Short mmCIF file of C-alpha atoms and ligand atoms in Angstrom, two decimals:
data_model
loop_
_atom_site.label_atom_id
_atom_site.label_comp_id
_atom_site.label_asym_id
_atom_site.label_seq_id
_atom_site.Cartn_x
_atom_site.Cartn_y
_atom_site.Cartn_z
CA MET A 1 148.94 131.76 234.46
CA THR A 2 147.28 135.11 234.68
CA ILE A 3 147.93 137.92 235.22
CA VAL A 4 145.54 139.34 238.24
CA ARG A 5 145.99 143.26 238.59
CA ASP A 6 144.13 144.62 241.53
CA SER A 7 144.85 148.32 242.35
CA PHE A 8 144.74 151.40 241.23
CA TYR A 9 147.50 154.03 240.44
CA ILE A 10 146.43 157.13 242.41
CA ASN A 11 148.25 159.75 243.86
CA GLY A 12 151.51 158.07 244.03
CA GLN A 13 150.42 154.90 245.11
CA TRP A 14 148.55 151.38 243.82
CA VAL A 15 145.10 151.96 245.60
CA LYS A 16 143.67 147.96 246.62
CA ALA A 17 140.05 148.75 243.95
CA ARG A 18 137.45 149.21 246.38
CA SER A 19 134.97 146.72 244.54
CA SER A 20 135.85 143.97 244.28
CA GLU A 21 134.39 143.08 240.46
CA THR A 22 137.48 142.89 237.93
CA LEU A 23 137.14 142.95 233.96
CA GLU A 24 138.39 139.79 232.07
CA VAL A 25 141.47 140.23 228.87
CA THR A 26 141.73 136.84 226.80
CA SER A 27 144.00 135.85 224.99
CA SER A 28 143.48 136.33 221.62
CA GLY A 29 145.16 133.54 219.67
CA THR A 30 143.63 130.79 221.44
CA GLY A 31 140.33 132.49 224.02
CA GLU A 32 142.02 132.00 227.46
CA LEU A 33 141.66 134.09 230.24
CA PHE A 34 144.93 136.16 229.54
CA ALA A 35 144.01 138.79 233.07
CA THR A 36 141.99 140.60 234.75
CA VAL A 37 141.52 144.50 236.00
CA PRO A 38 139.46 146.24 238.20
CA VAL A 39 136.63 147.66 238.38
CA GLY A 40 136.35 151.33 239.05
CA THR A 41 133.85 153.15 240.69
CA VAL A 42 133.20 157.56 240.62
CA GLU A 43 134.61 157.75 243.59
CA GLU A 44 138.15 156.25 242.86
CA ALA A 45 138.06 158.30 239.51
CA ASN A 46 137.37 160.86 241.43
CA ASP A 47 140.14 159.98 243.73
CA ALA A 48 142.16 159.88 240.98
CA VAL A 49 141.38 163.56 239.29
CA GLU A 50 141.55 164.41 242.55
CA ALA A 51 145.33 163.41 242.50
CA ALA A 52 145.98 165.47 239.06
CA ALA A 53 144.78 169.18 240.23
CA ALA A 54 146.33 168.71 243.71
CA ALA A 55 150.14 168.19 241.59
CA PHE A 56 149.46 170.21 238.52
CA THR A 57 150.60 173.79 239.85
CA ALA A 58 154.59 171.75 240.95
CA TRP A 59 154.37 169.68 237.72
CA SER A 60 153.51 172.62 236.52
CA ASN A 61 156.28 174.51 237.48
CA THR A 62 159.13 171.88 237.18
CA SER A 63 161.94 173.52 234.18
CA PRO A 64 160.90 171.49 231.23
CA LYS A 65 164.94 169.76 231.22
CA GLU A 66 162.84 168.36 234.90
CA ARG A 67 160.91 166.73 232.85
CA GLY A 68 161.83 165.59 230.11
CA GLU A 69 164.77 163.63 232.93
CA PHE A 70 161.73 161.61 233.13
CA LEU A 71 160.50 161.03 229.98
CA GLN A 72 163.66 160.23 229.38
CA ARG A 73 164.36 157.24 232.35
CA ILE A 74 160.72 156.32 230.92
CA SER A 75 161.14 155.07 227.36
CA GLU A 76 165.24 153.84 228.60
CA LYS A 77 162.38 151.80 231.11
CA LEU A 78 160.20 150.90 228.15
CA ALA A 79 163.09 149.66 225.80
CA GLU A 80 164.95 147.39 228.81
CA ARG A 81 161.57 145.58 228.54
CA ALA A 82 160.83 145.62 225.73
CA ASP A 83 160.38 141.97 225.24
CA ASP A 84 157.61 141.93 228.05
CA ILE A 85 155.73 144.41 226.79
CA ALA A 86 155.17 143.44 223.21
CA LEU A 87 154.64 139.55 225.04
CA VAL A 88 151.52 140.80 226.75
CA ILE A 89 150.41 142.85 224.00
CA ALA A 90 150.89 139.82 221.91
CA ASN A 91 148.39 138.12 223.57
CA GLU A 92 145.80 140.73 224.31
CA VAL A 93 145.54 142.22 220.76
CA GLY A 94 147.00 139.49 218.95
CA MET A 95 149.58 141.89 216.92
CA PRO A 96 152.01 138.89 216.09
CA LEU A 97 154.77 139.14 218.27
CA MET A 98 157.61 139.65 215.61
CA LEU A 99 155.78 142.73 214.52
CA ALA A 100 154.61 143.96 217.88
CA LYS A 101 157.27 144.19 219.90
CA GLY A 102 158.62 146.95 217.45
CA ILE A 103 155.64 148.20 216.13
CA GLN A 104 154.00 149.05 219.58
CA VAL A 105 156.82 148.96 221.82
CA GLY A 106 159.11 150.65 220.27
CA ILE A 107 157.15 153.46 218.47
CA PRO A 108 155.84 154.38 222.52
CA THR A 109 158.84 153.63 223.23
CA ALA A 110 160.34 156.55 220.24
CA THR A 111 157.28 158.81 221.94
CA PHE A 112 158.45 158.92 224.84
CA ALA A 113 162.16 160.10 224.30
CA ASP A 114 161.25 162.85 221.55
CA ASN A 115 159.11 164.21 223.77
CA ALA A 116 162.03 164.44 226.38
CA THR A 117 163.89 166.83 223.54
CA ARG A 118 160.43 168.40 222.15
CA ALA A 119 159.95 170.05 226.51
CA MET A 120 163.61 170.84 226.00
CA GLU A 121 164.33 172.23 222.58
CA PHE A 122 160.99 173.92 222.86
CA THR A 123 160.58 177.58 222.63
CA TRP A 124 158.25 178.30 225.36
CA GLU A 125 158.29 182.27 224.47
CA GLU A 126 158.60 184.67 222.17
CA GLU A 127 158.30 188.30 221.48
CA VAL A 128 155.43 189.68 219.16
CA GLY A 129 155.84 193.25 218.89
CA ASN A 130 154.44 194.64 222.81
CA SER A 131 153.55 191.10 224.36
CA THR A 132 155.27 188.45 225.06
CA LEU A 133 154.04 185.00 224.25
CA VAL A 134 153.64 182.61 227.27
CA ARG A 135 152.96 179.00 226.46
CA GLU A 136 151.60 177.13 229.50
CA PRO A 137 150.60 173.58 229.97
CA VAL A 138 146.13 173.00 229.12
CA GLY A 139 145.94 171.39 232.97
CA VAL A 140 144.34 168.26 234.24
CA VAL A 141 144.20 165.92 231.11
CA ALA A 142 141.79 163.02 230.75
CA ALA A 143 143.73 160.06 228.71
CA ILE A 144 140.80 157.91 227.17
CA THR A 145 142.46 155.42 224.92
CA PRO A 146 141.60 152.06 222.54
CA TRP A 147 142.62 148.40 222.09
CA ASN A 148 144.80 148.17 218.00
CA TYR A 149 148.20 149.94 219.20
CA PRO A 150 147.70 150.65 222.82
CA LEU A 151 150.44 151.45 224.23
CA HIS A 152 151.22 153.70 221.49
CA GLN A 153 147.49 155.98 221.67
CA ILE A 154 148.82 155.89 225.52
CA ALA A 155 152.37 156.77 225.00
CA ASN A 156 151.00 159.74 223.08
CA LYS A 157 148.65 160.73 225.06
CA VAL A 158 150.61 160.63 227.89
CA ALA A 159 154.34 161.64 227.09
CA ALA A 160 153.16 164.72 224.90
CA SER A 161 151.23 166.03 228.59
CA LEU A 162 153.85 165.43 230.69
CA ALA A 163 155.88 167.26 228.54
CA ALA A 164 154.48 170.25 228.25
CA GLY A 165 153.87 169.84 231.92
CA CYS A 166 149.65 168.49 232.53
CA THR A 167 148.90 166.36 234.46
CA VAL A 168 147.17 163.50 233.49
CA VAL A 169 144.50 160.21 234.61
CA LEU A 170 144.51 157.52 231.90
CA LYS A 171 141.70 154.88 231.29
CA PRO A 172 143.16 152.76 229.16
CA SER A 173 141.04 149.56 227.47
CA GLU A 174 139.30 147.76 228.85
CA VAL A 175 140.10 145.26 225.91
CA ALA A 176 143.87 145.54 226.23
CA PRO A 177 145.31 147.56 229.47
CA ILE A 178 147.39 145.27 231.07
CA ASN A 179 150.43 147.44 228.88
CA ALA A 180 148.74 150.91 231.05
CA PHE A 181 149.80 148.87 233.67
CA LEU A 182 153.47 147.82 232.76
CA LEU A 183 153.98 151.83 232.16
CA ALA A 184 152.46 152.61 235.72
CA ASP A 185 155.26 149.89 237.34
CA ILE A 186 157.83 152.34 235.28
CA ILE A 187 156.53 155.06 236.31
CA ASP A 188 156.28 154.67 239.71
CA GLU A 189 159.54 153.50 239.77
CA VAL A 190 161.35 156.01 237.60
CA GLY A 191 159.30 158.00 240.63
CA LEU A 192 157.60 160.49 238.58
CA PRO A 193 155.95 162.99 241.52
CA LYS A 194 153.00 161.75 243.35
CA GLY A 195 149.26 162.79 241.20
CA VAL A 196 151.56 163.75 237.71
CA PHE A 197 150.27 160.08 236.11
CA ASN A 198 147.35 158.33 237.74
CA LEU A 199 145.55 155.09 236.01
CA ILE A 200 142.09 153.47 236.31
CA THR A 201 139.97 150.87 235.14
CA GLY A 202 136.82 150.42 234.69
CA LEU A 203 133.70 150.89 231.77
CA GLY A 204 134.55 153.27 229.29
CA PRO A 205 130.74 155.09 230.63
CA VAL A 206 131.60 154.81 234.19
CA VAL A 207 134.95 156.20 235.01
CA GLY A 208 135.41 157.09 231.64
CA GLU A 209 132.72 159.53 232.13
CA ALA A 210 133.38 160.62 235.02
CA ILE A 211 137.19 161.52 235.02
CA VAL A 212 135.41 164.17 231.70
CA SER A 213 133.17 165.45 233.13
CA HIS A 214 135.33 165.53 236.27
CA PRO A 215 135.37 169.94 237.17
CA LYS A 216 138.72 169.84 238.02
CA THR A 217 139.14 168.09 234.08
CA ASP A 218 140.95 170.42 231.66
CA MET A 219 141.30 168.61 228.87
CA VAL A 220 139.90 164.95 227.02
CA SER A 221 142.29 163.81 225.37
CA PHE A 222 140.47 160.94 223.23
CA THR A 223 141.67 157.88 221.05
CA GLY A 224 139.14 155.12 219.90
CA SER A 225 135.44 155.21 218.44
CA THR A 226 133.29 158.06 216.17
CA LYS A 227 130.43 156.68 218.24
CA VAL A 228 131.99 157.70 221.84
CA GLY A 229 133.89 160.88 220.85
CA LYS A 230 131.09 162.85 219.58
CA ARG A 231 129.88 161.82 223.20
CA LEU A 232 132.61 163.31 224.97
CA MET A 233 132.93 166.43 223.38
CA GLU A 234 129.09 166.43 224.19
CA ILE A 235 129.70 165.77 227.48
CA ALA A 236 132.90 168.00 227.68
CA SER A 237 131.24 170.96 225.94
CA GLN A 238 129.12 171.77 229.51
CA ALA A 239 132.45 173.05 230.71
CA VAL A 240 134.07 174.38 226.99
CA LYS A 241 137.00 171.35 228.09
CA LYS A 242 139.31 171.29 225.84
CA VAL A 243 139.20 168.34 223.68
CA SER A 244 141.45 166.21 220.51
CA LEU A 245 139.97 163.38 219.32
CA GLU A 246 141.16 160.71 217.05
CA LEU A 247 139.32 158.30 215.66
CA GLY A 248 138.02 156.30 213.15
CA GLY A 249 138.35 156.08 209.30
CA LYS A 250 138.31 154.21 205.70
CA SER A 251 141.44 155.19 203.84
CA ALA A 252 141.27 155.14 199.82
CA ASN A 253 144.48 154.10 198.56
CA ILE A 254 144.63 155.71 194.96
CA ILE A 255 146.20 153.93 192.18
CA LEU A 256 146.66 155.96 189.30
CA GLU A 257 146.95 154.40 185.33
CA GLY A 258 150.94 154.11 185.47
CA ALA A 259 151.71 153.38 188.66
CA ASN A 260 153.54 149.84 189.94
CA LEU A 261 151.21 147.29 189.98
CA GLU A 262 153.43 144.69 191.32
CA LYS A 263 154.63 147.08 194.21
CA ALA A 264 151.42 149.08 194.79
CA VAL A 265 148.67 146.45 195.21
CA PRO A 266 150.84 144.11 197.15
CA ASP A 267 151.84 147.19 199.87
CA GLY A 268 148.48 148.19 199.91
CA VAL A 269 147.25 144.58 200.73
CA PHE A 270 149.69 144.59 204.07
CA LYS A 271 148.51 148.27 204.70
CA CYS A 272 145.00 147.04 204.97
CA TYR A 273 145.69 144.05 206.77
CA LEU A 274 148.93 145.50 209.30
CA ASN A 275 146.98 144.10 212.62
CA SER A 276 144.40 141.77 210.80
CA GLY A 277 142.72 145.29 209.82
CA GLN A 278 142.00 146.61 213.44
CA THR A 279 144.46 150.07 212.38
CA CYS A 280 142.61 153.52 212.43
CA SER A 281 144.28 154.23 209.42
CA ALA A 282 144.36 150.71 207.13
CA LEU A 283 143.88 151.04 203.81
CA THR A 284 141.15 149.94 203.38
CA ARG A 285 139.83 150.59 200.09
CA MET A 286 141.59 150.34 196.96
CA VAL A 287 140.76 152.88 194.03
CA VAL A 288 142.51 151.14 191.35
CA PRO A 289 141.74 151.98 187.15
CA ARG A 290 138.77 149.32 185.59
CA SER A 291 141.14 149.06 183.22
CA LYS A 292 143.54 147.17 185.81
CA LEU A 293 140.59 145.27 187.83
CA ALA A 294 141.84 142.35 186.35
CA GLU A 295 144.98 142.42 187.02
CA VAL A 296 144.97 144.61 190.69
CA GLU A 297 142.74 140.45 191.88
CA GLU A 298 145.21 139.07 190.78
CA LEU A 299 147.79 140.43 192.39
CA ALA A 300 145.93 141.07 195.45
CA ILE A 301 145.04 137.33 196.08
CA THR A 302 148.51 136.19 195.47
CA ALA A 303 149.22 139.08 198.09
CA ALA A 304 146.39 137.46 200.54
CA ASN A 305 147.65 134.26 200.04
CA GLY A 306 150.54 135.63 201.88
CA PHE A 307 148.57 135.57 204.83
CA ALA A 308 147.49 133.03 205.89
CA PRO A 309 146.36 133.55 210.20
CA ALA A 310 147.87 132.05 212.69
CA ASP A 311 149.04 132.10 216.59
CA PRO A 312 150.52 135.75 217.88
CA ILE A 313 152.70 134.10 219.76
CA THR A 314 154.11 130.82 217.94
CA GLY A 315 153.12 131.56 214.53
CA SER A 316 155.54 133.31 211.89
CA SER A 317 152.22 135.21 209.71
CA PHE A 318 152.66 138.35 209.86
CA LEU A 319 148.88 137.63 210.63
CA GLY A 320 147.46 136.96 213.96
CA PRO A 321 144.01 137.41 215.29
CA LEU A 322 141.50 139.60 216.16
CA VAL A 323 141.14 141.29 219.61
CA SER A 324 137.80 139.59 220.41
CA ALA A 325 134.89 137.25 219.68
CA ALA A 326 132.67 140.34 219.48
CA GLN A 327 134.64 141.85 216.75
CA GLN A 328 135.31 138.54 214.99
CA GLN A 329 131.28 138.61 214.44
CA ARG A 330 131.73 142.18 213.70
CA VAL A 331 133.84 141.08 211.02
CA ARG A 332 131.76 138.53 209.84
CA ASP A 333 129.06 140.34 209.97
CA TYR A 334 130.23 143.06 207.46
CA ILE A 335 131.59 140.18 205.42
CA THR A 336 128.41 138.80 205.11
CA LYS A 337 126.62 142.82 203.99
CA GLY A 338 129.52 143.11 201.32
CA ILE A 339 127.74 140.13 199.68
CA ASP A 340 124.53 140.24 200.87
CA GLU A 341 125.09 144.05 198.73
CA GLY A 342 126.55 141.96 195.71
CA ALA A 343 130.06 143.00 196.25
CA LYS A 344 132.37 140.27 194.04
CA LEU A 345 134.09 138.43 197.42
CA ILE A 346 138.02 137.01 195.69
CA ALA A 347 139.53 136.01 199.02
CA GLY A 348 138.42 134.97 202.12
CA GLY A 349 135.14 134.63 203.42
CA VAL A 350 132.86 134.20 206.41
CA GLU A 351 133.90 131.07 207.23
CA PRO A 352 137.42 130.61 210.34
CA PRO A 353 139.98 129.94 209.17
CA GLU A 354 141.41 125.87 208.62
CA GLY A 355 143.12 124.41 211.89
CA LEU A 356 142.20 127.70 213.51
CA ASP A 357 139.78 127.14 216.55
CA LYS A 358 140.38 128.31 219.05
CA GLY A 359 141.32 132.05 219.48
CA TYR A 360 139.24 135.04 217.43
CA TYR A 361 140.46 134.81 213.60
CA VAL A 362 139.13 136.11 209.86
CA ARG A 363 140.31 135.33 206.34
CA PRO A 364 141.81 137.62 204.85
CA THR A 365 138.94 138.72 202.47
CA ILE A 366 139.02 141.01 199.20
CA PHE A 367 135.68 141.89 197.60
CA SER A 368 136.66 143.95 193.90
CA ASP A 369 134.15 145.18 191.81
CA VAL A 370 132.87 147.36 195.02
CA LYS A 371 130.78 150.25 194.74
CA ASN A 372 131.34 153.20 197.35
CA ASN A 373 127.60 153.64 198.34
CA MET A 374 128.29 150.12 199.52
CA THR A 375 127.92 149.40 203.13
CA ILE A 376 131.66 147.41 203.11
CA ALA A 377 132.55 150.97 201.73
CA GLN A 378 131.69 153.44 204.21
CA GLU A 379 132.00 151.67 208.05
CA GLU A 380 135.33 151.64 209.36
CA ILE A 381 134.83 147.40 209.61
CA PHE A 382 138.51 147.42 211.46
CA GLY A 383 139.32 143.73 210.33
CA PRO A 384 140.99 142.23 207.42
CA VAL A 385 138.80 143.26 205.10
CA LEU A 386 140.13 145.29 201.59
CA SER A 387 137.20 146.62 199.03
CA ILE A 388 138.60 147.32 195.65
CA ILE A 389 136.96 149.96 193.56
CA PRO A 390 137.64 150.50 190.11
CA TYR A 391 137.15 154.21 188.40
CA ASP A 392 137.14 155.02 185.58
CA THR A 393 139.01 158.96 185.54
CA GLU A 394 140.97 160.49 188.03
CA GLU A 395 138.52 163.34 188.88
CA GLU A 396 135.95 160.10 189.64
CA ALA A 397 138.76 158.20 192.18
CA VAL A 398 139.54 162.25 193.88
CA ALA A 399 136.17 161.60 194.41
CA ILE A 400 135.51 157.99 195.69
CA ALA A 401 138.64 159.08 198.39
CA ASN A 402 136.76 161.85 199.62
CA ASP A 403 133.94 160.28 199.72
CA SER A 404 133.72 159.35 203.33
CA VAL A 405 132.52 161.23 206.74
CA TYR A 406 135.91 160.63 207.69
CA GLY A 407 139.79 161.97 206.54
CA LEU A 408 142.29 159.74 208.29
CA ALA A 409 144.27 158.70 205.78
CA GLY A 410 145.50 157.60 202.66
CA GLY A 411 147.92 156.80 200.13
CA VAL A 412 148.68 157.80 196.23
CA TRP A 413 150.50 155.58 193.77
CA ALA A 414 151.74 157.36 190.72
CA GLU A 415 154.49 156.85 188.25
CA SER A 416 156.02 159.18 189.81
CA ASP A 417 156.51 161.56 193.18
CA GLU A 418 155.49 164.32 191.27
CA LYS A 419 152.07 162.95 190.03
CA ALA A 420 151.23 161.59 193.67
CA PHE A 421 151.66 165.30 195.03
CA GLU A 422 149.84 166.73 192.79
CA VAL A 423 146.97 163.74 193.61
CA ALA A 424 148.37 164.11 197.38
CA ARG A 425 146.89 167.33 198.02
CA LYS A 426 143.55 167.09 196.86
CA ILE A 427 142.18 164.27 199.58
CA ARG A 428 141.16 165.45 202.38
CA THR A 429 142.90 164.03 205.13
CA GLY A 430 144.95 163.98 207.99
CA GLN A 431 148.00 162.24 206.18
CA VAL A 432 148.80 160.73 202.65
CA GLU A 433 151.19 158.23 201.53
CA ILE A 434 152.77 158.83 198.60
CA ASN A 435 154.08 155.36 196.22
CA GLY A 436 154.48 153.91 200.10
CA GLY A 437 156.33 156.66 202.12
CA ALA A 438 156.56 155.36 205.72
CA PHE A 439 154.93 156.40 208.57
CA ASN A 440 156.35 159.19 210.36
CA ILE A 441 156.65 159.19 213.88
CA TYR A 442 157.29 162.67 214.30
CA ALA A 443 154.96 164.30 211.34
CA PRO A 444 151.26 164.77 212.56
CA PHE A 445 147.99 162.20 212.99
CA GLY A 446 144.50 162.95 213.08
CA GLY A 447 142.00 163.21 211.17
CA TYR A 448 139.73 165.90 209.07
CA LYS A 449 135.95 165.37 209.05
CA GLN A 450 134.37 162.96 211.56
CA SER A 451 138.25 161.56 211.87
CA GLY A 452 138.73 164.22 215.22
CA VAL A 453 139.86 167.79 216.15
CA GLY A 454 143.49 168.59 216.92
CA ARG A 455 147.02 166.27 216.14
CA GLU A 456 148.46 163.99 217.50
CA LEU A 457 152.88 163.17 217.19
CA GLY A 458 155.29 166.04 217.36
CA LYS A 459 155.49 169.28 217.67
CA TYR A 460 151.82 169.40 216.76
CA GLY A 461 150.78 166.34 219.16
CA PHE A 462 153.28 168.08 221.65
CA GLU A 463 151.60 171.54 221.48
CA GLU A 464 147.68 170.19 221.53
CA PHE A 465 148.36 170.09 225.49
CA LEU A 466 149.82 174.19 226.01
CA GLU A 467 147.84 177.20 225.99
CA VAL A 468 149.39 180.32 225.02
CA LYS A 469 148.90 183.50 226.93
CA ALA A 470 150.23 186.81 225.48
CA ILE A 471 151.14 189.39 227.81
CA GLN A 472 151.35 193.20 226.65
CA HIS A 473 154.34 195.18 228.21
CA ASN A 474 155.41 198.51 227.29
P1 NAD E 501 135.83 152.44 222.32
O1 NAD E 501 134.93 153.69 221.81
O2 NAD E 501 134.80 151.78 221.87
O3 NAD E 501 136.75 152.57 223.21
C1 NAD E 501 137.63 153.35 223.43
C2 NAD E 501 137.37 153.75 224.79
O4 NAD E 501 136.68 155.21 225.18
C3 NAD E 501 137.43 152.94 226.03
O5 NAD E 501 139.18 152.98 227.12
C4 NAD E 501 136.57 152.80 226.19
O6 NAD E 501 136.37 151.98 227.74
C5 NAD E 501 136.41 154.18 226.18
N1 NAD E 501 134.62 154.66 226.30
C6 NAD E 501 134.06 153.97 225.70
N2 NAD E 501 132.04 154.23 226.38
C7 NAD E 501 132.71 155.52 227.21
C8 NAD E 501 131.96 156.54 227.02
N3 NAD E 501 130.83 156.51 227.39
N4 NAD E 501 132.92 157.85 227.86
C9 NAD E 501 134.30 157.14 228.43
N5 NAD E 501 134.60 156.06 227.81
C10 NAD E 501 133.72 156.02 226.59
O7 NAD E 501 137.04 152.36 220.29
P2 NAD E 501 138.09 150.88 221.09
O8 NAD E 501 136.50 149.78 220.43
O9 NAD E 501 138.34 150.90 221.68
O10 NAD E 501 138.87 150.54 219.61
C11 NAD E 501 138.47 151.07 218.16
C12 NAD E 501 138.36 152.63 217.61
O11 NAD E 501 138.88 152.91 217.54
C13 NAD E 501 138.49 152.66 216.28
O12 NAD E 501 137.02 153.81 215.83
C14 NAD E 501 138.68 152.90 215.40
O13 NAD E 501 139.37 153.26 214.09
C15 NAD E 501 139.63 154.28 217.01
N6 NAD E 501 141.42 154.76 216.73
C16 NAD E 501 141.51 155.53 216.05
C17 NAD E 501 142.45 155.40 215.76
C18 NAD E 501 143.24 157.17 215.52
O14 NAD E 501 144.09 157.86 216.26
N7 NAD E 501 142.55 158.17 215.01
C19 NAD E 501 143.72 155.26 216.53
C20 NAD E 501 142.70 153.57 217.12
C21 NAD E 501 141.73 153.64 217.08
#
């Protein structure tokens, strides 16, 4: 049955969309219609910002404890509905259901809870000489999010900004918007004061730009492509608005001589293929000693063979489809480009996987002997495509890792953590994992260079939504 949402959440109530135009959301695993959402207009976007602006003074004056209690209740309700939300996201995005529950719902649930505690335990004032430093919320936040980890990216912005005392207008991705409606249902149930959180869907260049450019919007918090990030920065610059951007990546995973290849290679393949490679911090470039290239290739092919794509709802694979037909075509075009530019295709390829004639599947693909100046090593593919790049010296490995316009994440494998740390410090990215270190939701996430501005998650993510005022006294 198709899910139909026909209203926006504005000023504490569901308001029927003015236009009858809708956006269709398809189920990635089957290509069938899954849901429709309304197309917002500039007027409705303006209503949402006005509601957020009107709610700001009262919300920013609530106690951190009160705000924290709201966030805690939201987290609890997300946990109660984890199965339903995971099913929605497995349909919208195509991440296998068994992974979606833990990652796509578990992480945002924890992020709301973390921001609840953070608001309550934060040091809101401190003394510096004859000044009292006061931390205050930035104001009205325009939150614009993508589709790949849709609720996680929403939680990073909404939980932290509400905890800080900001009010929010959320414009989720048109590709995966239903999870945002479920969050709005929960926010409505917990009785958040009207106007504090508002939700509108529609096209980025219309409603997205309207909420960003509205004079009462104080801050733009965006996750998505570098191209759109640049555009929003330009718009925000007209009124010198605060901007926080989480953009693309092309992260390198350096495997040093002496590393345990039997651990490093399968782990690297998994971290490239998670969510069908649609992860901004995916480790898409495996940088390996030339002397070990043949061994790495063999281990990588074996690992890739364990990722036979399957239906995200009924299947039992770690690899589902891509999100959409457009994304599937884009990834296939990159595979063709890799072949044309002379990279060595050792697994996968452009042909669709056997037995999956519906949905947006792509075969798990590996190129070897890739040169770092090839398109597949420079551009973000956002699909299950790994590039193995050989190096001769450690300095060259670091230079390859840093030879990118992006600077989001990276990995280092070495014979010891000490050695891996030494190399990790030389990588110009916001995160580096060493010897398979796990993702940490309390650590700041964000990019150097064209991967963005600012950080999300944990203390640094929370502080993005705060100003600091110095009050001088005698
Ligand atoms: P996108 O940039 O196309 O869209 C992101 C959001 O921006 C959507 O809600 C879209 O409607 C909106 N948008 C598009 N044009 C707009 C405009 N002119 N004005 C205002 N809003 C506009 O990105 P996507 O395809 O949804 O997501 C994939 C991209 O996101 C990848 O490049 C990926 O690397 C990046 N990403 C980055 C991070 C990170 O934290 N660094 C996380 C996830 C995804």
